[in-house]
Amino acid sequence: MKLIVISILALFLLVGCDGTTSFKENKIFAGAKIVEPSTLALGQTTYLEYCIQCHGVDGKGKGPSSQGLLPPPRDLTQGLYKFPWVAYGEVPHDEDLARIIRHGLKGSAMLPWDISDERLDAVIQYIKTFAPQVWEVKDAQLGVKLELPNDPFGDTYKHQAIVKGKKVYHITAACTQCHRGYATKAEITEWNKELSGSVEVDPLFYTLKPQDGEYNYKVLPPDFTYHELRSITDVPSIVQRLMYGVTGSGMPGWKDVVTDEELWALAYYVDSLRALKGEPAERNKLIAPLDAQK
Ligand code: HEC
Ligand code: HEC
């Protein structure tokens, strides 16, 4: 009830008491996208109906239901997007925002929204108006899309991929700078002998290291065996995420930092860890021996 009252109030504030919308002219958004006032008006109505509880009337993420949520609802005026498939900091395509809104962000309060295609497109256009510094800059370009490299492993060589990915994760790419380690100290010593570098097993190796990032809270890197992953559905979606990184969270993109084969190996490895979520007995077989080491 409270929400409805607030929504109606917000509607009046935004559209004016005579019911006319505040949009009178076409907008031109990044990627030369021309959007008509009627679309923005429909987007506004949709936003007021479904999104303000969390993202707030002004888009700043401080709506009435935002309190205590972690991660907090995004401040849409920042114009930063974590989960599109474009490189770190680049402007997302409409299809990215559509995927994010349709599928939601698992493990957060951002649920999947089952709204009509027309309303989905309209609300996407409307939320752009919160961040004119990104969307309404003259000649602003959309982020570059990278081609998903071919999977060199496939189901047949999945096991080899996981073995390789484990080593890339802990040694070559050192994902444990932020995420936790899942290999034993003995394994790491063994790999180091082989690779002739020296990687010390530091005291934080088995912990998650919260990152400052560009949002107003510390972003926790997930434990893949325990937390929900926001934008991940399968192995290819992990490759996409790794190629592009997570804008503003400190998680960089890995395309051309590691080889395409290593990208897929990492993805198969992370997916094998992800499979332990919700399987406490299986997870324990991996984690208990790590915890028992001294
Ligand atoms: C119940 C709360 C809630 C509602 C309602 C909600 N969101 Fe969100 N939204 C969130 C949270 C929480 C996040 C941040 C997730 C994160 O950072 O991992 C988020 C993030 C986002 C993002 C950023 C995505 C990215 O890649 O960074 C967009 C865009 C967004 N929401 C749009 C919408 C739209 C459009 C609606 C209405 C159709 C909506 N949200 C409704 C909670 C909500
Ligand atoms: C500089 C710190 C940092 C490094 C290095 C890093 N990550 Fe992350 N990673 C993060 C943070 C922080 C998040 C959480 C982002 C969020 O949800 O806002 C994350 C999230 C993820 C996700 C989940 C994405 C989703 O949709 O929820 C995956 C998968 C991932 N990282 C894999 C890796 C792998 C594999 C490596 C090494 C190749 C790596 N990360 C290196 C900080 C890092």
Coordinates of C-alpha atoms and ligand atoms in Angstrom, one line a residue:
M1 CA 0.0 0.0 0.0
K2 CA 2.8 2.4 1.0
L3 CA 4.5 1.6 -2.3
I4 CA 1.4 2.4 -4.3
V5 CA 1.0 5.8 -2.6
I6 CA 4.6 6.6 -3.2
S7 CA 4.3 5.5 -6.8
I8 CA 1.3 7.8 -7.4
L9 CA 3.0 10.7 -5.7
A10 CA 6.1 10.1 -7.7
L11 CA 4.1 10.0 -10.9
F12 CA 2.6 13.4 -10.1
L13 CA 6.0 14.8 -9.3
L14 CA 7.4 13.6 -12.6
V15 CA 4.7 14.1 -15.1
G16 CA 3.1 17.2 -13.6
C17 CA -0.4 17.5 -12.2
D18 CA -2.0 18.0 -15.6
G19 CA -0.8 14.6 -16.6
T20 CA 1.5 15.7 -19.4
T21 CA 4.9 14.1 -19.5
S22 CA 8.1 16.1 -19.2
F23 CA 9.4 14.7 -22.6
K24 CA 8.6 17.0 -25.6
E25 CA 11.4 16.2 -28.0
N26 CA 13.2 13.3 -29.5
K27 CA 16.4 12.2 -27.6
I28 CA 19.5 11.1 -29.4
F29 CA 21.4 8.5 -27.3
A30 CA 24.8 6.9 -27.7
G31 CA 25.0 4.9 -30.9
A32 CA 22.9 7.5 -32.7
K33 CA 19.7 6.0 -31.3
I34 CA 16.7 8.3 -31.8
V35 CA 14.0 7.9 -29.2
E36 CA 10.6 9.5 -29.3
P37 CA 8.8 11.2 -26.4
S38 CA 6.0 8.6 -26.4
T39 CA 8.6 5.8 -25.8
L40 CA 10.2 7.8 -23.0
A41 CA 6.8 8.4 -21.4
L42 CA 6.0 4.7 -21.6
G43 CA 9.4 4.0 -20.1
Q44 CA 8.7 6.4 -17.3
T45 CA 5.4 4.8 -16.4
T46 CA 7.0 1.4 -16.5
Y47 CA 9.9 2.6 -14.3
L48 CA 7.5 4.2 -11.8
E49 CA 5.5 0.9 -11.6
Y50 CA 8.4 -1.6 -11.3
C51 CA 11.7 0.0 -10.6
I52 CA 11.4 3.0 -8.2
Q53 CA 11.0 0.9 -5.1
C54 CA 14.7 0.2 -5.3
H55 CA 16.2 2.6 -7.8
G56 CA 14.3 5.6 -6.5
V57 CA 12.4 8.3 -8.4
D58 CA 15.6 10.1 -9.2
G59 CA 17.4 6.9 -10.2
K60 CA 20.0 7.2 -7.4
G61 CA 19.3 3.8 -5.9
K62 CA 17.7 5.0 -2.7
G63 CA 14.1 3.9 -3.2
P64 CA 12.0 2.8 -0.2
S65 CA 12.9 -0.8 -0.5
S66 CA 16.6 -0.2 -0.9
Q67 CA 17.4 -0.2 2.8
G68 CA 19.7 -2.9 3.9
L69 CA 20.1 -4.5 0.5
L70 CA 23.6 -5.8 -0.4
P71 CA 24.5 -5.3 -3.1
P72 CA 22.6 -2.0 -3.0
P73 CA 20.3 -1.1 -5.9
R74 CA 22.4 0.6 -8.5
D75 CA 22.7 4.4 -8.7
L76 CA 21.6 4.7 -12.3
T77 CA 22.8 8.3 -12.5
Q78 CA 26.4 6.9 -12.4
G79 CA 26.0 5.5 -15.9
L80 CA 28.2 2.5 -14.9
Y81 CA 27.0 -1.0 -15.8
K82 CA 28.7 -4.1 -14.4
F83 CA 27.3 -6.9 -16.5
P84 CA 27.0 -6.0 -20.2
W85 CA 29.1 -7.8 -22.8
V86 CA 31.3 -4.8 -23.6
A87 CA 34.8 -4.0 -22.4
Y88 CA 35.3 -2.4 -19.0
G89 CA 33.7 1.0 -18.8
E90 CA 32.3 1.0 -22.3
V91 CA 28.7 1.9 -23.1
P92 CA 26.3 -1.1 -23.2
H93 CA 24.1 -2.0 -26.2
D94 CA 20.3 -2.1 -25.7
E95 CA 20.5 -5.9 -26.0
D96 CA 22.8 -6.0 -23.0
L97 CA 20.4 -4.0 -20.9
A98 CA 17.6 -6.1 -22.1
R99 CA 19.4 -9.3 -21.1
I100 CA 20.2 -7.9 -17.7
I101 CA 16.6 -6.7 -17.0
R102 CA 15.0 -9.9 -18.4
H103 CA 17.2 -12.3 -16.6
G104 CA 17.8 -10.3 -13.5
L105 CA 21.1 -10.5 -11.5
K106 CA 21.1 -13.7 -9.5
G107 CA 21.9 -13.4 -5.8
S108 CA 20.9 -9.8 -5.7
A109 CA 17.5 -8.0 -5.3
M110 CA 17.4 -7.3 -9.0
L111 CA 14.9 -9.9 -10.1
P112 CA 14.1 -11.0 -13.6
W113 CA 11.4 -8.8 -15.1
D114 CA 8.8 -10.4 -17.3
I115 CA 7.5 -7.3 -19.1
S116 CA 6.4 -6.9 -22.7
D117 CA 9.1 -6.2 -25.4
E118 CA 7.6 -2.8 -25.9
R119 CA 7.8 -1.8 -22.2
L120 CA 11.3 -3.4 -21.9
D121 CA 12.6 -1.3 -24.7
A122 CA 10.9 1.8 -23.3
V123 CA 12.2 1.4 -19.8
I124 CA 15.7 0.9 -21.2
Q125 CA 15.5 4.2 -23.1
Y126 CA 14.1 5.9 -20.0
I127 CA 16.8 4.9 -17.6
K128 CA 19.4 6.3 -20.0
T129 CA 18.0 9.8 -19.2
F130 CA 19.4 9.4 -15.6
A131 CA 23.0 9.4 -17.0
P132 CA 23.1 12.1 -19.7
Q133 CA 26.9 12.3 -19.2
V134 CA 27.1 8.9 -20.8
W135 CA 24.1 8.6 -23.1
E136 CA 23.6 12.1 -24.4
V137 CA 27.1 13.1 -25.3
K138 CA 27.3 14.1 -29.0
D139 CA 28.5 11.2 -31.2
A140 CA 29.0 8.8 -28.2
Q141 CA 29.7 5.3 -29.4
L142 CA 28.5 2.0 -28.0
G143 CA 31.1 -0.5 -26.7
V144 CA 32.8 -2.9 -29.0
K145 CA 31.5 -6.5 -29.1
L146 CA 34.2 -9.2 -29.2
E147 CA 33.6 -12.5 -31.0
L148 CA 33.2 -15.5 -28.7
P149 CA 36.3 -17.6 -29.5
N150 CA 35.8 -21.2 -30.4
D151 CA 35.7 -23.7 -27.6
P152 CA 38.9 -25.8 -28.1
F153 CA 37.7 -28.4 -25.5
G154 CA 34.0 -29.2 -25.9
D155 CA 32.4 -31.9 -23.7
T156 CA 35.0 -34.5 -24.8
Y157 CA 38.0 -32.7 -23.3
K158 CA 36.1 -31.0 -20.5
H159 CA 38.2 -32.8 -17.8
Q160 CA 41.5 -31.5 -19.4
A161 CA 40.0 -28.0 -19.5
I162 CA 39.3 -28.1 -15.8
V163 CA 42.8 -29.4 -14.9
K164 CA 44.4 -26.7 -17.1
G165 CA 42.0 -24.0 -15.8
K166 CA 42.8 -24.7 -12.2
K167 CA 46.5 -23.9 -12.9
V168 CA 45.7 -20.8 -14.9
Y169 CA 43.4 -19.6 -12.2
H170 CA 45.9 -20.0 -9.4
I171 CA 49.2 -19.3 -11.2
T172 CA 49.1 -17.6 -14.6
A173 CA 46.2 -15.2 -14.1
A174 CA 46.4 -15.2 -10.2
C175 CA 42.7 -14.7 -9.8
T176 CA 43.4 -15.2 -6.1
Q177 CA 44.5 -11.5 -6.0
C178 CA 40.8 -11.0 -5.3
H179 CA 39.0 -14.3 -5.3
R180 CA 39.9 -17.2 -2.9
G181 CA 42.2 -20.1 -3.7
Y182 CA 40.9 -23.6 -4.1
A183 CA 44.3 -25.5 -4.6
T184 CA 46.3 -27.0 -1.8
K185 CA 49.7 -25.5 -0.8
A186 CA 51.3 -28.7 -2.0
E187 CA 49.8 -28.2 -5.5
I188 CA 51.0 -24.6 -5.6
T189 CA 54.5 -25.6 -4.6
E190 CA 54.5 -28.2 -7.3
W191 CA 53.3 -25.8 -10.0
N192 CA 55.9 -23.3 -9.0
K193 CA 58.7 -25.8 -9.3
E194 CA 57.4 -26.6 -12.8
L195 CA 57.0 -23.0 -13.9
S196 CA 60.2 -21.6 -12.3
G197 CA 58.6 -18.5 -10.7
S198 CA 58.0 -18.0 -7.1
V199 CA 54.4 -17.5 -5.9
E200 CA 54.2 -17.3 -2.1
V201 CA 51.1 -18.7 -0.5
D202 CA 50.2 -15.6 1.4
P203 CA 48.0 -15.6 4.4
L204 CA 45.0 -14.1 2.5
F205 CA 45.2 -16.8 -0.2
Y206 CA 42.1 -18.6 1.0
T207 CA 40.0 -15.5 1.7
L208 CA 37.8 -13.2 -0.4
K209 CA 39.3 -9.7 -0.8
P210 CA 36.6 -7.0 -0.9
Q211 CA 37.3 -4.4 -3.6
D212 CA 36.8 -0.6 -3.3
G213 CA 35.7 -0.2 -6.9
E214 CA 33.7 2.7 -8.2
Y215 CA 30.4 2.2 -6.3
N216 CA 29.7 3.4 -2.9
Y217 CA 30.2 0.1 -1.1
K218 CA 32.9 -2.6 -1.0
V219 CA 32.3 -5.2 -3.7
L220 CA 32.9 -8.8 -2.5
P221 CA 34.4 -11.2 -5.1
P222 CA 32.3 -14.3 -5.1
D223 CA 33.3 -17.7 -3.8
F224 CA 32.3 -19.7 -6.8
T225 CA 31.4 -22.8 -4.7
Y226 CA 29.1 -20.8 -2.4
H227 CA 27.7 -17.5 -3.9
E228 CA 25.3 -17.0 -6.7
L229 CA 26.9 -15.5 -9.8
R230 CA 25.0 -12.5 -11.1
S231 CA 25.3 -12.9 -14.9
I232 CA 26.4 -16.5 -15.3
T233 CA 24.2 -19.3 -16.8
D234 CA 26.7 -21.6 -18.5
V235 CA 30.3 -22.0 -19.6
P236 CA 30.1 -19.6 -22.6
S237 CA 28.6 -16.9 -20.4
I238 CA 31.6 -17.3 -18.1
V239 CA 33.9 -16.8 -21.1
Q240 CA 31.9 -13.6 -22.0
R241 CA 32.3 -12.3 -18.5
L242 CA 36.0 -13.0 -18.4
M243 CA 36.6 -11.3 -21.7
Y244 CA 34.9 -8.1 -20.6
G245 CA 35.4 -8.0 -16.8
V246 CA 32.9 -6.4 -14.4
T247 CA 32.9 -2.6 -14.8
G248 CA 33.6 -0.5 -11.7
S249 CA 34.2 -3.6 -9.4
G250 CA 37.9 -3.9 -10.0
M251 CA 37.5 -7.2 -12.0
P252 CA 39.4 -6.6 -15.2
G253 CA 38.8 -8.1 -18.6
W254 CA 41.1 -11.0 -19.6
K255 CA 40.8 -11.0 -23.4
D256 CA 44.4 -11.0 -24.8
V257 CA 45.8 -11.1 -21.2
V258 CA 45.5 -14.8 -21.3
T259 CA 45.1 -16.9 -24.5
D260 CA 41.6 -17.9 -25.8
E261 CA 42.4 -21.5 -24.8
E262 CA 43.2 -20.3 -21.3
L263 CA 39.9 -18.3 -21.2
W264 CA 37.9 -21.4 -22.0
A265 CA 39.9 -23.5 -19.5
L266 CA 39.2 -20.9 -16.8
A267 CA 35.6 -20.9 -17.7
Y268 CA 35.3 -24.7 -17.4
Y269 CA 37.2 -24.6 -14.1
V270 CA 35.0 -21.9 -12.6
D271 CA 31.9 -23.8 -13.8
S272 CA 33.2 -27.0 -12.0
L273 CA 33.4 -24.9 -8.8
R274 CA 30.0 -23.5 -9.5
A275 CA 28.6 -27.0 -9.6
L276 CA 29.5 -27.5 -5.9
K277 CA 27.1 -24.7 -4.9
G278 CA 24.1 -26.3 -3.1
E279 CA 26.0 -29.6 -2.7
P280 CA 27.4 -29.2 0.9
A281 CA 28.9 -32.7 1.0
E282 CA 30.7 -32.4 -2.3
R283 CA 31.8 -28.8 -1.5
N284 CA 33.2 -30.0 1.8
K285 CA 35.4 -32.6 0.1
L286 CA 37.2 -29.7 -1.7
I287 CA 37.1 -27.1 1.1
A288 CA 37.7 -29.2 4.3
P289 CA 41.3 -30.3 3.3
L290 CA 42.1 -26.7 2.4
D291 CA 40.9 -25.4 5.8
A292 CA 42.8 -28.2 7.6
Q293 CA 46.2 -27.2 6.1
K294 CA 48.5 -25.2 8.3
Ligands
HEC1 C1 13.9 -5.1 -5.4 C2 14.9 -4.1 -5.9 C3 15.1 -3.8 -7.3 C4 14.1 -3.5 -8.3 C5 12.6 -3.4 -8.0 C6 14.8 -3.3 -9.5 N1 16.1 -3.4 -9.3 FE1 17.6 -3.0 -10.7 N2 19.0 -3.5 -9.4 C7 18.8 -3.9 -8.1 C8 20.1 -4.2 -7.5 C9 20.3 -4.6 -6.0 C10 21.1 -4.0 -8.4 C11 22.6 -4.1 -8.3 C12 23.1 -5.5 -8.5 C13 24.6 -5.7 -8.4 O1 25.3 -4.6 -8.4 O2 25.1 -6.8 -8.4 C14 20.4 -3.5 -9.6 C15 21.0 -3.2 -10.8 C16 20.4 -2.7 -11.9 C17 21.0 -2.3 -13.2 C18 22.5 -2.3 -13.4 C19 23.0 -3.5 -14.2 C20 24.5 -3.6 -14.4 O3 24.9 -4.4 -15.3 O4 25.2 -3.1 -13.6 C21 20.1 -1.8 -14.0 C22 20.3 -1.3 -15.4 C23 18.8 -2.0 -13.4 N3 19.0 -2.5 -12.1 C24 17.6 -1.7 -13.9 C25 16.3 -2.0 -13.3 C26 15.1 -1.7 -14.0 C27 14.9 -1.2 -15.4 C28 14.1 -2.1 -13.0 C29 12.6 -2.1 -13.2 C30 12.1 -2.9 -14.4 C31 14.8 -2.5 -11.8 N4 16.1 -2.4 -12.0 C32 14.1 -2.9 -10.7 C33 17.6 -3.9 -7.4 C34 16.4 -3.7 -8.0
HEC2 C1 41.0 -7.1 -9.0 C2 40.1 -8.1 -8.4 C3 39.7 -9.2 -9.2 C4 40.5 -10.1 -10.0 C5 42.0 -10.1 -10.2 C6 39.6 -11.1 -10.5 N1 38.3 -10.8 -10.1 FE1 36.6 -11.9 -10.6 N2 35.5 -10.6 -9.5 C7 35.9 -9.5 -8.7 C8 34.8 -8.9 -8.1 C9 34.9 -7.7 -7.1 C10 33.7 -9.6 -8.5 C11 32.2 -9.3 -8.1 C12 31.6 -8.3 -9.0 C13 30.2 -7.9 -8.6 O1 29.4 -8.8 -8.4 O2 30.0 -6.7 -8.5 C14 34.1 -10.6 -9.4 C15 33.2 -11.5 -10.1 C16 33.6 -12.6 -10.9 C17 32.8 -13.5 -11.5 C18 31.2 -13.5 -11.4 C19 30.6 -12.6 -12.4 C20 29.1 -12.6 -12.2 O3 28.3 -12.6 -13.2 O4 28.6 -12.6 -11.0 C21 33.5 -14.5 -12.1 C22 33.1 -15.7 -12.9 C23 34.9 -14.1 -11.9 N3 34.9 -12.9 -11.1 C24 36.0 -14.8 -12.3 C25 37.3 -14.4 -12.2 C26 38.5 -15.1 -12.7 C27 38.4 -16.5 -13.4 C28 39.6 -14.3 -12.5 C29 41.0 -14.6 -12.9 C30 41.2 -14.8 -14.4 C31 39.1 -13.1 -11.8 N4 37.8 -13.2 -11.6 C32 39.9 -12.1 -11.3 C33 37.2 -9.2 -8.6 C34 38.3 -9.7 -9.3

